[in-house]
Amino acid sequence: MGETLPNDVIYVAVNQDVRESKSTLLWALKTLPVKKLCLLHVHIPFSLNSSSCGLDESEIDAIQESELKSSYDSLHKYRDLCTNKGVDEEDVDISLISGYGVGEGIVELIYQNNIKKLVMGAAADPHYSRGMSITSRKAEYVSQHAPHCCKMWFICKGKLIKTREGRFDIGNPSDSYSLSEFDGFAQKPSKGRGRDDDETDSHKDQHSKKQERDQTPKEVRKGEDEPKSNDSETESPPEDFLCPISMEIMRDPNVAADGFTYEEKEIRRWLNGGNDKSPITGARLAHRHLTPNYTLRSLIKDWLHHHPNYKH
C-alpha cells in the first residue's frame, strides 16, 4: 500500500466495552473506503481518593493502571476485528487519551490530530428506533464543538443516523488549529476524574471560543508564506514543540502509551534502555507502541519555515 495522507485516515471513536461500539466499527469497515483507520478512545479513570476509600497511593495506582490496561486490551480486540475484515494490522492505529470527559476528549483529539473523518455512535444500540436522531450527549457535544472541517458519521445499531458534512471553505484550515489554545492537553493527563457517560450533564465550555472566532477567509497576499528575514535568533519555539526528554525541538514527534508526545529516537532510547514507565509520570506504560503525531510534525515544520534564524 502506498503512503497514506493524514486526511485519508478514518477515525472511529470506540467505548471500552467492545459490544457497545462493535456495530459502529463494522459499519465504517463495510461502508467507507478505508485505507488507514485509527481507533479513538478516551479513557476515564475511576475517581479514587486514599482518604475516602481506605487505600494507599500504590494500591490506587495499581487499580488505575489495571483500568488503563483494560482499555488497551479492548482497543486490541477492536484492531483484531479490523484485521479479520481484511485491514492490514499496520494500517490500524490507536489514539488514546486519559483523564477527561469523553465528549470533550474526542473534540480535543480531533483538534490534536487534525481529524477530517470521524465515525462515532449516535446512541447505545438498545436505544435504536426508525427515524431517530442523536440521543447521546457525548455525540451531541462532539457534533456541536468539533471543527467545521471534520466530516462525521453518527451510527446506531449498525445504521447511519446522521451525517455532518465537513466544510473546507471556512477560513484557512491552518487558522482553525492552534496548540496554544489547547496548551498541554496531550502533555498533561489528569488523574482521578469520574467516569463519563450519556447521563453526564456537565461539559466545559473550553471549546466554545473556537466556534465564535471570525470565520472570514483571509486574503492571500503575495509572499505570505515566505520565511521572515527579520526573525529573532533568540526566539524560542512553543513549549509543546520540545521533547520532554531532550528539551530540544522535535523532528519526528510520536505519542507514547502515557499520552505524551516525544521525539521518536529519544523515547525509543528510553524504552530500549529497559524502562517500562513513563518518563514524565512514572506510571507503568501499558505497551511500547508509538503513534506518529502528524499534526504536530506539520506545525513544527511550518514554525521552522517561518523562523529560519532559529538555531537548533
mmCIF file of C-alpha atoms in Angstrom:
data_model
loop_
_atom_site.group_PDB
_atom_site.id
_atom_site.type_symbol
_atom_site.label_atom_id
_atom_site.label_comp_id
_atom_site.label_asym_id
_atom_site.label_seq_id
_atom_site.Cartn_x
_atom_site.Cartn_y
_atom_site.Cartn_z
ATOM 1 C CA MET A 1 0.000 0.000 0.000
ATOM 2 C CA GLY A 2 1.300 3.480 -0.897
ATOM 3 C CA GLU A 3 1.827 6.317 1.525
ATOM 4 C CA THR A 4 -1.411 7.394 3.181
ATOM 5 C CA LEU A 5 -2.008 11.066 3.846
ATOM 6 C CA PRO A 6 -3.392 12.060 7.286
ATOM 7 C CA ASN A 7 -6.620 13.235 5.602
ATOM 8 C CA ASP A 8 -7.194 9.700 4.284
ATOM 9 C CA VAL A 9 -7.383 8.235 7.783
ATOM 10 C CA ILE A 10 -10.809 7.197 9.063
ATOM 11 C CA TYR A 11 -11.104 7.705 12.825
ATOM 12 C CA VAL A 12 -13.615 5.611 14.750
ATOM 13 C CA ALA A 13 -14.469 6.549 18.346
ATOM 14 C CA VAL A 14 -14.979 3.407 20.443
ATOM 15 C CA ASN A 15 -16.037 2.579 24.002
ATOM 16 C CA GLN A 16 -14.138 0.279 26.340
ATOM 17 C CA ASP A 17 -16.931 -2.309 26.114
ATOM 18 C CA VAL A 18 -16.427 -3.848 22.676
ATOM 19 C CA ARG A 19 -20.099 -4.833 22.499
ATOM 20 C CA GLU A 20 -21.097 -1.156 22.564
ATOM 21 C CA SER A 21 -19.045 0.011 19.570
ATOM 22 C CA LYS A 22 -18.609 -3.150 17.508
ATOM 23 C CA SER A 23 -21.518 -2.315 15.181
ATOM 24 C CA THR A 24 -20.174 1.230 14.671
ATOM 25 C CA LEU A 25 -16.732 -0.045 13.698
ATOM 26 C CA LEU A 26 -18.178 -2.708 11.392
ATOM 27 C CA TRP A 27 -20.323 -0.044 9.681
ATOM 28 C CA ALA A 28 -17.191 2.013 8.956
ATOM 29 C CA LEU A 29 -15.292 -1.009 7.613
ATOM 30 C CA LYS A 30 -18.204 -2.028 5.373
ATOM 31 C CA THR A 31 -19.316 1.399 4.144
ATOM 32 C CA LEU A 32 -16.288 3.676 3.887
ATOM 33 C CA PRO A 33 -13.193 3.292 1.659
ATOM 34 C CA VAL A 34 -10.741 2.537 4.462
ATOM 35 C CA LYS A 35 -7.075 2.992 3.510
ATOM 36 C CA LYS A 36 -5.958 3.577 7.056
ATOM 37 C CA LEU A 37 -8.000 3.513 10.253
ATOM 38 C CA CYS A 38 -7.391 4.867 13.738
ATOM 39 C CA LEU A 39 -9.295 3.713 16.820
ATOM 40 C CA LEU A 40 -10.086 6.689 19.037
ATOM 41 C CA HIS A 41 -10.719 6.203 22.753
ATOM 42 C CA VAL A 42 -10.996 8.493 25.770
ATOM 43 C CA HIS A 43 -10.124 6.620 28.949
ATOM 44 C CA ILE A 44 -11.806 7.890 32.122
ATOM 45 C CA PRO A 45 -10.104 6.513 35.253
ATOM 46 C CA PHE A 46 -12.025 5.733 38.414
ATOM 47 C CA SER A 47 -12.119 8.607 40.884
ATOM 48 C CA LEU A 48 -10.322 7.278 43.946
ATOM 49 C CA ASN A 49 -9.101 9.144 46.999
ATOM 50 C CA SER A 50 -6.883 7.483 49.592
ATOM 51 C CA SER A 51 -8.592 9.271 52.481
ATOM 52 C CA SER A 52 -12.083 8.174 51.485
ATOM 53 C CA CYS A 53 -11.514 4.680 50.092
ATOM 54 C CA GLY A 54 -9.008 3.426 52.676
ATOM 55 C CA LEU A 55 -6.380 2.504 50.058
ATOM 56 C CA ASP A 56 -2.849 3.833 49.887
ATOM 57 C CA GLU A 57 -1.462 5.576 46.804
ATOM 58 C CA SER A 58 0.297 2.491 45.461
ATOM 59 C CA GLU A 59 -2.938 0.486 45.573
ATOM 60 C CA ILE A 60 -4.829 3.291 43.828
ATOM 61 C CA ASP A 61 -2.126 3.490 41.160
ATOM 62 C CA ALA A 62 -2.339 -0.281 40.646
ATOM 63 C CA ILE A 63 -6.126 -0.106 40.182
ATOM 64 C CA GLN A 64 -5.915 2.763 37.724
ATOM 65 C CA GLU A 65 -3.108 1.082 35.780
ATOM 66 C CA SER A 66 -5.244 -2.058 35.578
ATOM 67 C CA GLU A 67 -8.143 0.009 34.243
ATOM 68 C CA LEU A 68 -5.898 1.604 31.632
ATOM 69 C CA LYS A 69 -4.624 -1.825 30.597
ATOM 70 C CA SER A 70 -8.243 -2.959 30.173
ATOM 71 C CA SER A 71 -8.827 -0.048 27.806
ATOM 72 C CA TYR A 72 -5.841 -1.043 25.688
ATOM 73 C CA ASP A 73 -6.944 -4.687 25.741
ATOM 74 C CA SER A 74 -10.296 -3.568 24.325
ATOM 75 C CA LEU A 75 -8.587 -1.480 21.644
ATOM 76 C CA HIS A 76 -6.553 -4.520 20.619
ATOM 77 C CA LYS A 77 -9.809 -6.503 20.272
ATOM 78 C CA TYR A 78 -11.161 -3.773 18.008
ATOM 79 C CA ARG A 79 -7.955 -3.979 15.990
ATOM 80 C CA ASP A 80 -8.459 -7.746 15.651
ATOM 81 C CA LEU A 81 -11.939 -7.028 14.236
ATOM 82 C CA CYS A 82 -10.339 -4.807 11.613
ATOM 83 C CA THR A 83 -7.720 -7.369 10.605
ATOM 84 C CA ASN A 84 -10.419 -10.061 10.414
ATOM 85 C CA LYS A 85 -12.186 -7.833 7.876
ATOM 86 C CA GLY A 86 -9.092 -7.629 5.710
ATOM 87 C CA VAL A 87 -7.392 -4.468 7.005
ATOM 88 C CA ASP A 88 -3.632 -4.836 7.455
ATOM 89 C CA GLU A 89 -2.581 -4.576 11.100
ATOM 90 C CA GLU A 90 -0.030 -1.903 10.192
ATOM 91 C CA ASP A 91 -2.879 0.221 8.849
ATOM 92 C CA VAL A 92 -4.772 0.253 12.153
ATOM 93 C CA ASP A 93 -3.541 2.799 14.704
ATOM 94 C CA ILE A 94 -4.685 3.557 18.236
ATOM 95 C CA SER A 95 -5.157 7.009 19.748
ATOM 96 C CA LEU A 96 -5.986 7.106 23.461
ATOM 97 C CA ILE A 97 -6.108 9.941 25.942
ATOM 98 C CA SER A 98 -6.776 9.630 29.632
ATOM 99 C CA GLY A 99 -8.419 11.779 32.258
ATOM 100 C CA TYR A 100 -11.080 13.884 30.526
ATOM 101 C CA GLY A 101 -14.795 13.815 29.789
ATOM 102 C CA VAL A 102 -15.481 11.652 26.738
ATOM 103 C CA GLY A 103 -17.120 14.296 24.549
ATOM 104 C CA GLU A 104 -14.501 16.894 25.414
ATOM 105 C CA GLY A 105 -11.707 14.376 24.966
ATOM 106 C CA ILE A 106 -12.877 13.412 21.480
ATOM 107 C CA VAL A 107 -13.042 17.068 20.438
ATOM 108 C CA GLU A 108 -9.532 17.637 21.791
ATOM 109 C CA LEU A 109 -8.244 14.629 19.844
ATOM 110 C CA ILE A 110 -9.930 15.959 16.701
ATOM 111 C CA TYR A 111 -8.006 19.212 17.040
ATOM 112 C CA GLN A 112 -4.824 17.470 18.154
ATOM 113 C CA ASN A 113 -4.754 15.055 15.193
ATOM 114 C CA ASN A 114 -6.400 17.381 12.655
ATOM 115 C CA ILE A 115 -9.063 14.742 12.088
ATOM 116 C CA LYS A 116 -11.104 15.142 8.896
ATOM 117 C CA LYS A 117 -13.253 11.980 9.036
ATOM 118 C CA LEU A 118 -14.821 10.626 12.225
ATOM 119 C CA VAL A 119 -17.298 7.823 12.875
ATOM 120 C CA MET A 120 -18.939 7.503 16.290
ATOM 121 C CA GLY A 121 -22.065 6.220 17.983
ATOM 122 C CA ALA A 122 -25.245 8.312 17.951
ATOM 123 C CA ALA A 123 -26.719 6.351 20.871
ATOM 124 C CA ALA A 124 -26.432 2.988 22.584
ATOM 125 C CA ASP A 125 -27.702 0.197 20.300
ATOM 126 C CA PRO A 126 -30.713 -0.691 22.542
ATOM 127 C CA HIS A 127 -31.990 2.873 22.005
ATOM 128 C CA TYR A 128 -32.261 2.476 18.238
ATOM 129 C CA SER A 129 -35.558 3.319 16.565
ATOM 130 C CA ARG A 130 -36.502 4.181 13.000
ATOM 131 C CA GLY A 131 -36.220 7.899 12.272
ATOM 132 C CA MET A 132 -34.289 8.553 15.485
ATOM 133 C CA SER A 133 -31.868 11.423 15.981
ATOM 134 C CA ILE A 134 -28.730 11.671 18.097
ATOM 135 C CA THR A 135 -29.547 10.955 21.751
ATOM 136 C CA SER A 136 -26.041 10.510 23.142
ATOM 137 C CA ARG A 137 -24.877 13.607 24.998
ATOM 138 C CA LYS A 138 -21.308 12.786 24.008
ATOM 139 C CA ALA A 139 -22.190 12.614 20.314
ATOM 140 C CA GLU A 140 -24.235 15.818 20.505
ATOM 141 C CA TYR A 141 -21.345 17.607 22.219
ATOM 142 C CA VAL A 142 -18.874 16.456 19.560
ATOM 143 C CA SER A 143 -21.274 17.440 16.755
ATOM 144 C CA GLN A 144 -21.585 20.960 18.164
ATOM 145 C CA HIS A 145 -17.971 21.607 19.163
ATOM 146 C CA ALA A 146 -15.806 19.807 16.593
ATOM 147 C CA PRO A 147 -14.148 21.967 13.893
ATOM 148 C CA HIS A 148 -16.156 22.563 10.735
ATOM 149 C CA CYS A 149 -13.626 20.746 8.535
ATOM 150 C CA CYS A 150 -14.298 17.385 10.230
ATOM 151 C CA LYS A 151 -16.897 15.221 8.495
ATOM 152 C CA MET A 152 -18.754 12.952 10.920
ATOM 153 C CA TRP A 153 -20.994 9.922 10.640
ATOM 154 C CA PHE A 154 -23.174 9.023 13.639
ATOM 155 C CA ILE A 155 -24.177 5.367 13.877
ATOM 156 C CA CYS A 156 -26.596 3.317 15.977
ATOM 157 C CA LYS A 157 -27.016 -0.459 15.732
ATOM 158 C CA GLY A 158 -25.021 -0.518 12.512
ATOM 159 C CA LYS A 159 -27.234 2.083 10.792
ATOM 160 C CA LEU A 160 -26.406 5.638 9.750
ATOM 161 C CA ILE A 161 -28.391 8.115 11.876
ATOM 162 C CA LYS A 162 -26.865 11.439 10.865
ATOM 163 C CA THR A 163 -24.061 12.836 8.744
ATOM 164 C CA ARG A 164 -22.368 16.149 9.453
ATOM 165 C CA GLU A 165 -20.597 17.261 6.310
ATOM 166 C CA GLY A 166 -17.097 18.675 6.593
ATOM 167 C CA ARG A 167 -16.755 22.263 5.388
ATOM 168 C CA PHE A 168 -13.367 23.195 3.963
ATOM 169 C CA ASP A 169 -14.294 26.647 2.681
ATOM 170 C CA ILE A 170 -14.340 28.428 6.046
ATOM 171 C CA GLY A 171 -11.213 30.450 6.604
ATOM 172 C CA ASN A 172 -7.738 28.974 6.413
ATOM 173 C CA PRO A 173 -7.535 25.407 7.785
ATOM 174 C CA SER A 174 -4.257 26.268 9.465
ATOM 175 C CA ASP A 175 -6.041 29.056 11.340
ATOM 176 C CA SER A 176 -8.572 26.689 12.895
ATOM 177 C CA TYR A 177 -5.945 24.859 14.936
ATOM 178 C CA SER A 178 -3.511 26.233 17.427
ATOM 179 C CA LEU A 179 -1.559 24.309 20.009
ATOM 180 C CA SER A 180 -1.530 27.327 22.293
ATOM 181 C CA GLU A 181 -5.317 27.120 22.624
ATOM 182 C CA PHE A 182 -5.094 23.575 23.947
ATOM 183 C CA ASP A 183 -1.855 24.060 25.825
ATOM 184 C CA GLY A 184 -0.748 20.823 27.365
ATOM 185 C CA PHE A 185 -3.771 18.642 26.592
ATOM 186 C CA ALA A 186 -1.621 15.805 25.325
ATOM 187 C CA GLN A 187 1.123 16.720 27.750
ATOM 188 C CA LYS A 188 -0.905 16.919 30.968
ATOM 189 C CA PRO A 189 -3.234 13.976 31.532
ATOM 190 C CA SER A 190 -5.170 14.476 34.746
ATOM 191 C CA LYS A 191 -5.777 11.869 37.420
ATOM 192 C CA GLY A 192 -8.761 10.929 39.487
ATOM 193 C CA ARG A 193 -11.655 12.187 37.338
ATOM 194 C CA GLY A 194 -15.058 10.461 37.390
ATOM 195 C CA ARG A 195 -16.272 8.100 34.625
ATOM 196 C CA ASP A 196 -18.191 9.871 31.843
ATOM 197 C CA ASP A 197 -21.431 8.508 30.344
ATOM 198 C CA ASP A 198 -24.516 9.656 28.497
ATOM 199 C CA GLU A 199 -26.128 10.830 31.741
ATOM 200 C CA THR A 200 -23.372 13.378 32.427
ATOM 201 C CA ASP A 201 -24.800 16.878 32.273
ATOM 202 C CA SER A 202 -21.650 18.900 32.991
ATOM 203 C CA HIS A 203 -19.489 19.762 29.992
ATOM 204 C CA LYS A 204 -16.908 22.528 29.993
ATOM 205 C CA ASP A 205 -17.181 25.377 27.533
ATOM 206 C CA GLN A 206 -13.464 25.431 26.805
ATOM 207 C CA HIS A 207 -14.039 24.950 23.049
ATOM 208 C CA SER A 208 -16.880 27.439 22.503
ATOM 209 C CA LYS A 209 -14.401 30.188 21.753
ATOM 210 C CA LYS A 210 -13.304 28.265 18.649
ATOM 211 C CA GLN A 211 -16.827 28.387 17.262
ATOM 212 C CA GLU A 212 -17.034 32.158 17.867
ATOM 213 C CA ARG A 213 -13.861 33.159 16.090
ATOM 214 C CA ASP A 214 -14.057 35.106 12.851
ATOM 215 C CA GLN A 215 -14.596 32.624 10.016
ATOM 216 C CA THR A 216 -13.975 35.127 7.199
ATOM 217 C CA PRO A 217 -11.393 33.735 4.733
ATOM 218 C CA LYS A 218 -8.132 35.634 4.894
ATOM 219 C CA GLU A 219 -6.855 37.438 1.839
ATOM 220 C CA VAL A 220 -3.963 35.610 0.245
ATOM 221 C CA ARG A 221 -1.086 38.041 -0.012
ATOM 222 C CA LYS A 222 1.971 37.740 -2.188
ATOM 223 C CA GLY A 223 4.933 36.425 -0.241
ATOM 224 C CA GLU A 224 2.755 35.489 2.738
ATOM 225 C CA ASP A 225 4.391 32.079 3.050
ATOM 226 C CA GLU A 226 7.948 33.309 2.630
ATOM 227 C CA PRO A 227 10.280 32.944 5.656
ATOM 228 C CA LYS A 228 10.654 36.122 7.672
ATOM 229 C CA SER A 229 14.108 37.590 7.306
ATOM 230 C CA ASN A 230 13.925 39.746 10.435
ATOM 231 C CA ASP A 231 13.261 36.829 12.734
ATOM 232 C CA SER A 232 14.997 36.951 16.097
ATOM 233 C CA GLU A 233 17.738 34.378 16.521
ATOM 234 C CA THR A 234 16.909 34.065 20.193
ATOM 235 C CA GLU A 235 13.152 33.423 19.743
ATOM 236 C CA SER A 236 12.201 30.127 21.350
ATOM 237 C CA PRO A 237 9.729 27.621 19.889
ATOM 238 C CA PRO A 238 6.458 26.844 21.724
ATOM 239 C CA GLU A 239 6.971 24.527 24.685
ATOM 240 C CA ASP A 240 4.764 21.860 23.072
ATOM 241 C CA PHE A 241 7.285 21.590 20.223
ATOM 242 C CA LEU A 242 10.026 20.415 22.613
ATOM 243 C CA CYS A 243 10.665 16.793 23.513
ATOM 244 C CA PRO A 244 10.095 16.302 27.287
ATOM 245 C CA ILE A 245 13.223 14.121 27.448
ATOM 246 C CA SER A 246 15.817 16.094 25.475
ATOM 247 C CA MET A 247 14.068 19.500 25.710
ATOM 248 C CA GLU A 248 15.011 20.028 22.053
ATOM 249 C CA ILE A 249 12.613 20.782 19.223
ATOM 250 C CA MET A 250 11.134 17.599 17.803
ATOM 251 C CA ARG A 251 11.527 16.437 14.198
ATOM 252 C CA ASP A 252 9.659 13.131 14.445
ATOM 253 C CA PRO A 253 7.125 13.512 17.293
ATOM 254 C CA ASN A 254 5.425 10.301 18.455
ATOM 255 C CA VAL A 255 2.763 9.704 21.107
ATOM 256 C CA ALA A 256 3.595 7.012 23.682
ATOM 257 C CA ALA A 257 1.225 4.930 25.822
ATOM 258 C CA ASP A 258 1.177 7.620 28.533
ATOM 259 C CA GLY A 259 -0.422 10.126 26.130
ATOM 260 C CA PHE A 260 2.680 12.320 25.968
ATOM 261 C CA THR A 261 4.497 13.248 22.755
ATOM 262 C CA TYR A 262 8.244 12.625 22.445
ATOM 263 C CA GLU A 263 10.928 12.720 19.789
ATOM 264 C CA GLU A 264 10.878 9.166 18.423
ATOM 265 C CA LYS A 265 14.585 8.435 18.856
ATOM 266 C CA GLU A 266 14.511 9.748 22.449
ATOM 267 C CA ILE A 267 11.527 7.685 23.623
ATOM 268 C CA ARG A 268 12.843 4.591 21.819
ATOM 269 C CA ARG A 269 16.203 5.024 23.545
ATOM 270 C CA TRP A 270 14.288 5.284 26.835
ATOM 271 C CA LEU A 271 12.282 2.115 26.139
ATOM 272 C CA ASN A 272 15.258 0.162 24.798
ATOM 273 C CA GLY A 273 17.155 1.049 27.946
ATOM 274 C CA GLY A 274 14.875 -1.252 29.923
ATOM 275 C CA ASN A 275 12.472 1.421 31.150
ATOM 276 C CA ASP A 276 8.805 0.393 31.295
ATOM 277 C CA LYS A 277 7.474 3.524 33.000
ATOM 278 C CA SER A 278 6.542 6.953 31.700
ATOM 279 C CA PRO A 279 9.473 9.411 31.734
ATOM 280 C CA ILE A 280 7.066 12.077 32.993
ATOM 281 C CA THR A 281 4.531 10.449 35.335
ATOM 282 C CA GLY A 282 6.481 7.399 36.454
ATOM 283 C CA ALA A 283 3.412 5.215 35.850
ATOM 284 C CA ARG A 284 3.929 1.876 34.145
ATOM 285 C CA LEU A 285 3.404 2.028 30.383
ATOM 286 C CA ALA A 286 0.632 -0.247 29.122
ATOM 287 C CA HIS A 287 2.576 -1.001 25.912
ATOM 288 C CA ARG A 288 5.587 0.080 23.862
ATOM 289 C CA HIS A 289 3.729 1.151 20.706
ATOM 290 C CA LEU A 290 4.322 4.657 19.345
ATOM 291 C CA THR A 291 1.894 6.656 17.198
ATOM 292 C CA PRO A 292 3.256 9.373 14.859
ATOM 293 C CA ASN A 293 1.856 12.816 15.657
ATOM 294 C CA TYR A 294 1.467 14.067 12.072
ATOM 295 C CA THR A 295 -0.266 17.294 13.016
ATOM 296 C CA LEU A 296 2.427 18.369 15.467
ATOM 297 C CA ARG A 297 5.125 17.416 12.975
ATOM 298 C CA SER A 298 3.476 19.672 10.372
ATOM 299 C CA LEU A 299 3.162 22.561 12.831
ATOM 300 C CA ILE A 300 6.824 22.266 13.840
ATOM 301 C CA LYS A 301 7.908 22.170 10.203
ATOM 302 C CA ASP A 302 5.822 25.264 9.487
ATOM 303 C CA TRP A 303 7.246 27.074 12.527
ATOM 304 C CA LEU A 304 10.815 26.318 11.463
ATOM 305 C CA HIS A 305 9.996 27.521 7.936
ATOM 306 C CA HIS A 306 8.889 30.884 9.319
ATOM 307 C CA HIS A 307 11.767 31.091 11.810
ATOM 308 C CA PRO A 308 14.832 30.372 9.622
ATOM 309 C CA ASN A 309 17.187 32.026 12.094
ATOM 310 C CA TYR A 310 16.288 29.654 14.929
ATOM 311 C CA LYS A 311 19.422 27.751 15.881
ATOM 312 C CA HIS A 312 18.826 24.088 16.613
#
